[in-house]
Amino acid sequence: MAASATREKIVTSADRLFYERGFEATSFADVAEAVGISRGNFYYHFKTKDQILDAVIERRIKDRHDMLDTWVDDGQTPMQCIASFIGILLMNNKKIRSFGCPVGTLFSELAKLDHPAEPGARELFDLFRIWLRRRFEDMGRTHDADALAMHILARSQGAATLANAYPDEPFLEDEVNQMIAWLDAVADQNAQKD
Amino acid sequence: MAASATREKIVTSADRLFYERGFEATSFADVAEAVGISRGNFYYHFKTKDQILDAVIERRIKDRHDMLDTWVDDGQTPMQCIASFIGILLMNNKKIRSFGCPVGTLFSELAKLDHPAEPGARELFDLFRIWLRRRFEDMGRTHDADALAMHILARSQGAATLANAYPDEPFLEDEVNQMIAWLDAVADQNAQKD
DNA sequence: CAATAATTGGGACAATTGTCCTATTCTGTC
DNA sequence: GACAGAATAGGACAATTGTCCCAATTATTG
């Protein structure tokens, strides 16, 4: 098989395992078994475990970047874009209830491990932060766009964490509704000023 | 030294290490070294690593329980109590910026590991949830006390996670102010109804 | 078809892990 | 001061870890 195809399969499996079990708790052998290749072959594609982590983070950044771009390219209004971001929580609610937020939980783990890839994980946060900031700016909130972006980012993180702790309760849906209501209120503030 | 004293020192060191490095990443040897005892002696007090984790969780529950009780016993109003809870974020802001929330990060890790102590970690959330619910009930919000408790819990978790991701920014303080403002608004809703 | 490069499988390597045992030292009581 | 039990130190144990090598196989090219 072409090396690039095998590499892609490794990254895909590692991405899933790092999310479901955590980076530290996932071994070289675990990923190799999930892909269906030998550990020796594995070494041919990735020399160290940290290299896999880097590739997984890169993949996640690309995936999220593409997703965010889609909404903008689809011609959604800035407010619809932000609502779509909030909607991620519902779209992935099953996984989030089981394993939390892929961005937040990875960052937390790497922060504790003092891992060199921590800045890479923070880039994932930055990606959403900057994109959200831009949407709020387009809504006319040039003065507090970043604060609003951080606020909605924090709310999402908190909702994901508690949804993970209480997966059987309809908490996530409630919190999403509150966030949408908050977004409406922000938009109303704008309307009054105009 | 008395066995109970050594045991306490072990739990204290393990508590700190599990918080700063994570449970999985902290080894038997790490804790023993931090306490200043041999691994053999360690085994005399705790037969398995999971037993240490159980003791750490028990300790955390007791500590938080005592802290919450203090505020109520001090004669604070329900609203002051909730404000004190929010104030934890500022009180521990240095640690939170470095390692996140001790409750949330531990739960996330154990959830990923599918660890038997996961319910114990959830108890920590329950402790805060039930205590907060009670305060909101005392404020007269009998109909939505639990939803309000979950909301403030989620906001705290999100604030801690992002403070961990952006430790050098004054985000945590901003978010705390917003949470206090939210609490004031909830109280105002009550006043209007009365 | 031959030869060269790309890809793979199987296993070796030292280090670390959680667990466990035993010999030794300390502590308190008669 | 002798003795019993509590407490400790040091190391053994198999299993697993990340890392690495090398021979065998596959794919590509002339």
Coordinates of C-alpha atoms (C1' of nucleotides) in Angstrom, one line a residue:
Chain A
M1 CA 0.0 0.0 0.0
A2 CA 1.1 3.5 -0.7
A3 CA 2.9 5.0 2.3
S4 CA 0.7 8.1 2.4
A5 CA -2.5 5.9 2.6
T6 CA -1.1 3.9 5.5
R7 CA -0.1 7.1 7.2
E8 CA -3.6 8.5 6.9
K9 CA -5.1 5.3 8.4
I10 CA -2.6 5.6 11.3
V11 CA -3.6 9.2 12.0
T12 CA -7.3 8.4 11.8
S13 CA -7.0 5.6 14.3
A14 CA -4.7 7.5 16.6
D15 CA -7.1 10.5 16.4
R16 CA -9.9 8.3 17.6
L17 CA -7.9 6.5 20.3
F18 CA -6.3 9.7 21.7
Y19 CA -9.8 11.1 22.0
E20 CA -11.5 8.1 23.5
R21 CA -8.7 6.9 25.8
G22 CA -6.4 9.9 26.1
F23 CA -2.9 10.4 24.6
E24 CA -0.9 8.9 27.5
A25 CA -3.1 5.9 28.0
T26 CA -2.9 5.0 24.3
S27 CA 0.1 2.9 23.5
F28 CA 2.0 2.5 20.2
A29 CA 0.8 -1.1 20.2
D30 CA -2.9 0.0 20.6
V31 CA -2.7 2.2 17.5
A32 CA -0.9 -0.4 15.5
E33 CA -3.5 -3.0 16.4
A34 CA -6.3 -0.6 15.5
V35 CA -4.8 0.0 12.1
G36 CA -4.0 -3.6 11.6
I37 CA -0.2 -3.2 11.0
S38 CA 2.8 -4.4 12.9
R39 CA 4.7 -2.2 15.3
G40 CA 7.7 -2.5 13.0
N41 CA 5.9 -1.1 10.1
F42 CA 4.5 1.6 12.4
Y43 CA 8.0 2.8 13.1
Y44 CA 8.5 3.3 9.3
H45 CA 5.9 6.0 9.3
F46 CA 6.3 7.6 12.7
K47 CA 9.6 7.6 14.6
T48 CA 8.1 8.7 17.9
K49 CA 4.8 8.9 19.7
D50 CA 5.1 12.6 19.8
Q51 CA 5.2 12.7 16.0
I52 CA 1.9 10.9 15.8
L53 CA 0.4 13.4 18.3
D54 CA 1.7 16.3 16.1
A55 CA 0.0 14.7 13.0
V56 CA -3.2 14.2 14.9
I57 CA -3.3 17.8 16.1
E58 CA -2.6 18.9 12.5
R59 CA -5.4 16.8 11.3
R60 CA -7.8 18.1 13.8
I61 CA -6.9 21.7 13.0
K62 CA -7.4 21.0 9.3
D63 CA -10.8 19.3 9.9
R64 CA -12.1 22.1 12.1
H65 CA -10.8 24.7 9.8
D66 CA -12.6 23.2 6.8
M67 CA -15.8 22.9 8.8
L68 CA -15.7 26.6 9.9
D69 CA -14.9 27.7 6.3
T70 CA -17.9 25.7 5.0
W71 CA -20.4 27.7 7.0
V72 CA -18.9 31.0 5.9
D73 CA -18.8 29.9 2.2
D74 CA -22.4 28.7 2.4
G75 CA -23.3 32.3 2.8
Q76 CA -24.5 32.0 6.4
T77 CA -24.9 35.3 8.3
P78 CA -22.3 35.9 11.1
M79 CA -25.0 35.2 13.6
Q80 CA -26.0 32.0 11.9
C81 CA -22.3 31.0 11.8
I82 CA -22.0 31.4 15.6
A83 CA -25.2 29.5 16.0
S84 CA -23.7 26.7 13.9
F85 CA -20.7 26.7 16.2
I86 CA -22.9 26.3 19.2
G87 CA -24.7 23.5 17.3
I88 CA -21.5 21.4 17.2
L89 CA -22.4 20.4 20.8
L90 CA -25.7 18.9 19.6
M91 CA -24.2 17.4 16.4
N92 CA -21.5 15.5 18.4
N93 CA -23.6 15.2 21.6
K94 CA -23.2 11.4 21.7
K95 CA -19.4 11.5 21.6
I96 CA -19.2 14.5 23.9
R97 CA -21.3 12.7 26.5
S98 CA -18.9 9.8 26.4
F99 CA -15.5 11.5 26.0
G100 CA -16.0 15.2 26.5
C101 CA -14.7 17.8 24.1
P102 CA -11.9 16.6 21.8
V103 CA -10.2 20.1 22.0
G104 CA -10.6 20.7 25.7
T105 CA -9.7 17.3 27.0
L106 CA -6.6 17.0 24.8
F107 CA -5.4 20.4 25.9
S108 CA -6.0 19.6 29.6
E109 CA -4.0 16.4 29.4
L110 CA -1.1 17.9 27.5
A111 CA -1.0 20.8 29.9
K112 CA -0.6 18.4 32.8
L113 CA 2.0 16.4 31.0
D114 CA 3.9 19.6 30.2
H115 CA 4.0 18.1 26.7
P116 CA 5.9 19.9 23.9
A117 CA 2.7 19.7 21.8
E118 CA 0.8 21.9 24.2
P119 CA 1.1 25.0 22.0
G120 CA -0.3 22.9 19.1
A121 CA -3.3 22.0 21.1
R122 CA -3.8 25.6 22.0
E123 CA -3.9 26.4 18.3
L124 CA -7.1 24.5 18.2
F125 CA -8.6 26.9 20.7
D126 CA -7.1 29.8 18.8
L127 CA -8.7 28.6 15.6
F128 CA -12.2 28.7 17.1
R129 CA -11.4 31.9 19.0
I130 CA -10.2 33.9 16.0
W131 CA -13.0 32.6 13.8
L132 CA -15.7 33.5 16.4
R133 CA -14.1 36.9 17.0
R134 CA -14.3 37.6 13.3
R135 CA -18.0 36.7 13.3
F136 CA -18.7 39.0 16.2
E137 CA -16.8 41.8 14.4
D138 CA -18.9 41.2 11.4
M139 CA -21.9 41.6 13.7
G140 CA -20.6 45.0 14.5
R141 CA -19.1 44.2 17.9
T142 CA -15.7 45.5 17.0
H143 CA -15.0 46.7 20.6
D144 CA -15.7 43.4 22.5
A145 CA -15.6 40.7 19.8
D146 CA -12.7 38.8 21.4
A147 CA -14.4 38.9 24.8
L148 CA -17.6 37.5 23.3
A149 CA -15.7 34.8 21.4
M150 CA -13.9 33.7 24.6
H151 CA -17.2 33.7 26.5
I152 CA -19.0 31.5 24.0
L153 CA -15.9 29.2 23.9
A154 CA -15.9 28.9 27.7
R155 CA -19.6 28.2 27.8
S156 CA -19.1 25.4 25.2
Q157 CA -16.3 23.9 27.2
G158 CA -18.3 23.9 30.4
A159 CA -21.3 22.4 28.7
A160 CA -19.1 19.6 27.3
T161 CA -17.5 18.8 30.6
L162 CA -20.8 18.6 32.5
A163 CA -22.4 16.6 29.7
N164 CA -19.6 14.1 30.1
A165 CA -20.2 14.0 33.9
Y166 CA -24.0 13.6 33.5
P167 CA -24.4 11.9 30.1
D168 CA -27.9 10.7 30.8
E169 CA -29.5 14.0 31.6
P170 CA -30.8 16.5 29.0
F171 CA -28.4 19.1 30.3
L172 CA -26.6 19.7 27.0
E173 CA -29.7 20.6 25.1
D174 CA -30.8 23.1 27.8
E175 CA -27.4 24.7 27.9
V176 CA -27.3 25.0 24.1
N177 CA -30.7 26.7 24.2
Q178 CA -29.4 29.2 26.7
M179 CA -26.4 29.9 24.6
I180 CA -28.6 30.6 21.6
A181 CA -30.8 32.9 23.8
W182 CA -27.6 34.7 24.9
L183 CA -26.6 35.1 21.2
D184 CA -30.0 36.6 20.4
A185 CA -29.6 39.0 23.3
V186 CA -26.3 40.1 22.0
A187 CA -27.8 40.7 18.6
D188 CA -30.7 42.6 20.2
Q189 CA -28.2 44.9 21.9
N190 CA -26.8 45.7 18.5
A191 CA -30.2 46.4 17.0
Q192 CA -31.0 48.9 19.8
K193 CA -27.7 50.7 19.2
D194 CA -28.3 51.0 15.4
Chain B
M1 CA 6.0 7.3 62.7
A2 CA 2.4 6.5 63.3
A3 CA 0.8 4.7 60.3
S4 CA -2.0 7.2 60.1
A5 CA 0.4 10.1 59.8
T6 CA 2.3 8.5 57.0
R7 CA -0.9 7.7 55.3
E8 CA -2.0 11.3 55.5
K9 CA 1.3 12.4 54.0
I10 CA 0.9 9.9 51.1
V11 CA -2.6 11.1 50.4
T12 CA -1.5 14.8 50.5
S13 CA 1.4 14.2 48.0
A14 CA -0.7 12.0 45.8
D15 CA -3.5 14.6 45.8
R16 CA -1.1 17.2 44.6
L17 CA 0.6 15.0 42.0
F18 CA -2.6 13.6 40.6
Y19 CA -3.8 17.2 40.1
E20 CA -0.6 18.6 38.7
R21 CA 0.5 15.7 36.4
G22 CA -2.7 13.6 36.2
F23 CA -3.5 10.2 37.7
E24 CA -2.2 8.0 34.9
A25 CA 1.0 9.9 34.5
T26 CA 1.8 9.8 38.2
S27 CA 3.6 6.6 39.2
F28 CA 3.9 4.7 42.5
A29 CA 7.5 5.8 42.6
D30 CA 6.7 9.4 42.0
V31 CA 4.4 9.5 45.1
A32 CA 6.9 7.6 47.2
E33 CA 9.7 10.0 46.3
A34 CA 7.5 13.0 47.0
V35 CA 6.7 11.7 50.4
G36 CA 10.2 10.5 51.1
I37 CA 9.5 6.9 51.7
S38 CA 10.5 3.7 49.9
R39 CA 8.2 1.9 47.5
G40 CA 8.1 -1.1 49.9
N41 CA 6.9 1.0 52.8
F42 CA 4.3 2.5 50.4
Y43 CA 2.9 -0.9 49.8
Y44 CA 2.3 -1.3 53.5
H45 CA -0.2 1.6 53.5
F46 CA -1.8 1.1 50.0
K47 CA -2.0 -2.2 48.2
T48 CA -2.9 -0.7 44.8
K49 CA -2.7 2.5 43.0
D50 CA -6.5 2.6 42.8
Q51 CA -6.7 2.6 46.6
I52 CA -4.6 5.7 46.6
L53 CA -7.0 7.3 44.1
D54 CA -10.0 6.4 46.2
A55 CA -8.3 8.0 49.3
V56 CA -7.5 11.1 47.3
I57 CA -11.1 11.4 46.0
E58 CA -12.4 10.9 49.6
R59 CA -10.0 13.6 50.8
R60 CA -11.1 16.0 48.1
I61 CA -14.8 15.4 48.9
K62 CA -14.1 16.0 52.6
D63 CA -12.2 19.2 51.9
R64 CA -14.8 20.7 49.6
H65 CA -17.6 19.6 51.9
D66 CA -16.0 21.4 54.8
M67 CA -15.4 24.6 52.8
L68 CA -19.0 24.7 51.6
D69 CA -20.2 24.1 55.1
T70 CA -18.1 27.0 56.5
W71 CA -19.8 29.5 54.3
V72 CA -23.3 28.4 55.4
D73 CA -22.3 28.2 59.0
D74 CA -20.8 31.7 58.8
G75 CA -24.3 33.0 58.3
Q76 CA -23.8 34.1 54.6
T77 CA -27.0 34.6 52.7
P78 CA -27.8 32.0 49.9
M79 CA -26.7 34.5 47.3
Q80 CA -23.5 35.3 49.2
C81 CA -22.8 31.6 49.4
I82 CA -23.2 31.2 45.6
A83 CA -20.9 34.2 45.1
S84 CA -18.4 32.6 47.4
F85 CA -18.5 29.5 45.2
I86 CA -17.9 31.6 42.1
G87 CA -15.0 33.2 44.0
I88 CA -13.2 29.9 44.3
L89 CA -12.0 30.6 40.7
L90 CA -10.2 33.7 41.9
M91 CA -9.0 32.2 45.1
N92 CA -7.3 29.4 43.3
N93 CA -6.7 31.3 40.1
K94 CA -3.0 30.6 40.0
K95 CA -3.4 26.8 40.3
I96 CA -6.3 26.8 37.9
R97 CA -4.3 28.6 35.2
S98 CA -1.5 26.0 35.6
F99 CA -3.5 22.8 35.9
G100 CA -7.2 23.5 35.3
C101 CA -10.0 22.6 37.7
P102 CA -9.1 19.7 40.1
V103 CA -12.6 18.3 39.8
G104 CA -13.2 18.6 36.1
T105 CA -9.8 17.5 34.9
L106 CA -9.8 14.4 37.2
F107 CA -13.2 13.4 36.0
S108 CA -12.3 13.8 32.4
E109 CA -9.3 11.6 32.8
L110 CA -11.1 8.9 34.7
A111 CA -13.9 8.9 32.2
K112 CA -11.5 8.3 29.3
L113 CA -9.7 5.6 31.3
D114 CA -13.1 3.9 32.0
H115 CA -11.7 3.8 35.6
P116 CA -13.8 2.2 38.4
A117 CA -13.3 5.4 40.5
E118 CA -15.3 7.5 37.9
P119 CA -18.4 7.5 40.1
G120 CA -16.3 8.8 43.0
A121 CA -15.1 11.6 40.9
R122 CA -18.7 12.4 39.8
E123 CA -19.5 12.6 43.5
L124 CA -17.4 15.7 43.6
F125 CA -19.6 17.3 41.0
D126 CA -22.7 16.1 42.9
L127 CA -21.4 17.7 46.1
F128 CA -21.3 21.1 44.5
R129 CA -24.4 20.6 42.4
I130 CA -26.6 19.6 45.4
W131 CA -25.1 22.4 47.6
L132 CA -25.7 25.0 44.9
R133 CA -29.2 23.7 44.2
R134 CA -30.0 24.1 47.9
R135 CA -28.8 27.7 47.9
F136 CA -31.0 28.5 44.9
E137 CA -33.9 26.9 46.6
D138 CA -33.3 29.1 49.6
M139 CA -33.3 32.0 47.2
G140 CA -36.9 31.0 46.3
R141 CA -36.0 29.3 43.0
T142 CA -37.6 26.0 43.9
H143 CA -38.8 25.3 40.3
D144 CA -35.4 25.6 38.5
A145 CA -32.9 25.4 41.3
D146 CA -31.1 22.4 39.8
A147 CA -30.9 23.9 36.3
L148 CA -29.4 27.1 37.8
A149 CA -26.9 25.0 39.8
M150 CA -25.9 23.0 36.7
H151 CA -25.6 26.3 34.7
I152 CA -23.2 27.9 37.2
L153 CA -21.3 24.6 37.5
A154 CA -20.8 24.5 33.8
R155 CA -19.8 28.2 33.6
S156 CA -17.1 27.5 36.2
Q157 CA -15.8 24.5 34.4
G158 CA -15.6 26.4 31.1
A159 CA -13.9 29.3 32.8
A160 CA -11.3 27.0 34.3
T161 CA -10.6 25.2 31.1
L162 CA -10.0 28.4 29.1
A163 CA -8.0 30.0 31.9
N164 CA -5.8 26.9 31.7
A165 CA -5.4 27.4 27.9
Y166 CA -4.8 31.2 28.2
P167 CA -3.1 31.6 31.6
D168 CA -1.6 35.0 30.8
E169 CA -4.8 36.7 30.0
P170 CA -7.2 38.4 32.4
F171 CA -10.0 36.2 31.1
L172 CA -10.8 34.4 34.4
E173 CA -11.5 37.7 36.2
D174 CA -13.8 38.9 33.4
E175 CA -15.7 35.6 33.4
V176 CA -16.1 35.7 37.2
N177 CA -17.5 39.2 36.9
Q178 CA -20.0 38.0 34.3
M179 CA -21.1 35.2 36.5
I180 CA -21.6 37.5 39.4
A181 CA -23.7 39.8 37.1
W182 CA -25.7 36.8 36.1
L183 CA -26.3 35.9 39.7
D184 CA -27.5 39.5 40.4
A185 CA -29.9 39.2 37.4
V186 CA -31.3 35.9 38.8
A187 CA -31.8 37.6 42.2
D188 CA -33.5 40.6 40.4
Q189 CA -35.9 38.3 38.7
N190 CA -36.9 37.0 42.1
A191 CA -37.4 40.5 43.5
Q192 CA -39.7 41.4 40.6
K193 CA -41.8 38.4 41.3
D194 CA -42.2 39.1 45.0
Chain C
dC1 C1' 12.8 -9.9 -16.6
dA2 C1' 16.1 -7.8 -13.5
dA3 C1' 17.3 -4.5 -10.3
dT4 C1' 16.4 -1.0 -7.3
dA5 C1' 13.6 1.3 -3.9
dA6 C1' 9.6 1.3 -1.0
dT7 C1' 7.1 -0.9 2.4
dT8 C1' 6.3 -4.4 5.8
dG9 C1' 6.6 -8.0 9.7
dG10 C1' 8.7 -9.9 13.7
dG11 C1' 11.3 -9.4 17.3
dA12 C1' 15.1 -7.2 20.4
dC13 C1' 16.2 -3.5 23.6
dA14 C1' 16.6 -1.0 28.0
dA15 C1' 13.6 1.4 31.0
dT16 C1' 9.5 1.8 33.7
dT17 C1' 5.3 0.2 35.4
dG18 C1' 2.2 -1.8 39.4
dT19 C1' 2.6 -5.4 42.5
dC20 C1' 4.6 -8.2 46.0
dC21 C1' 7.9 -10.4 49.4
dT22 C1' 11.1 -10.6 53.1
dA23 C1' 14.6 -9.0 56.1
dT24 C1' 15.4 -5.2 59.1
dT25 C1' 14.5 -1.4 62.3
dC26 C1' 11.6 1.1 65.3
dT27 C1' 8.1 1.6 69.1
dG28 C1' 5.7 0.7 73.0
dT29 C1' 4.5 -2.7 76.9
dC30 C1' 5.4 -6.0 80.5
Chain D
dG1 C1' 15.9 -4.9 79.2
dA2 C1' 13.2 -8.5 76.5
dC3 C1' 9.7 -9.2 73.5
dA4 C1' 5.7 -8.5 70.1
dG5 C1' 3.9 -6.0 66.7
dA6 C1' 4.0 -1.9 63.8
dA7 C1' 6.5 0.3 60.3
dT8 C1' 10.1 0.6 56.9
dA9 C1' 13.7 -0.3 53.3
dG10 C1' 15.4 -2.6 49.4
dG11 C1' 14.8 -5.4 45.9
dA12 C1' 12.4 -9.1 42.9
dC13 C1' 8.8 -10.0 39.6
dA14 C1' 6.4 -10.3 35.1
dA15 C1' 4.2 -7.1 32.0
dT16 C1' 4.2 -3.2 29.3
dT17 C1' 6.3 0.9 27.5
dG18 C1' 8.6 3.7 23.5
dT19 C1' 12.2 2.9 20.6
dC20 C1' 14.9 0.6 17.2
dC21 C1' 17.0 -2.9 13.9
dC22 C1' 17.0 -6.1 10.2
dA23 C1' 15.4 -9.6 7.1
dA24 C1' 11.6 -10.4 4.0
dT25 C1' 8.2 -8.9 0.9
dT26 C1' 6.1 -5.9 -2.3
dA27 C1' 6.1 -2.3 -5.8
dT28 C1' 8.3 0.4 -9.3
dT29 C1' 11.4 1.3 -12.9
dG30 C1' 14.7 0.5 -16.6

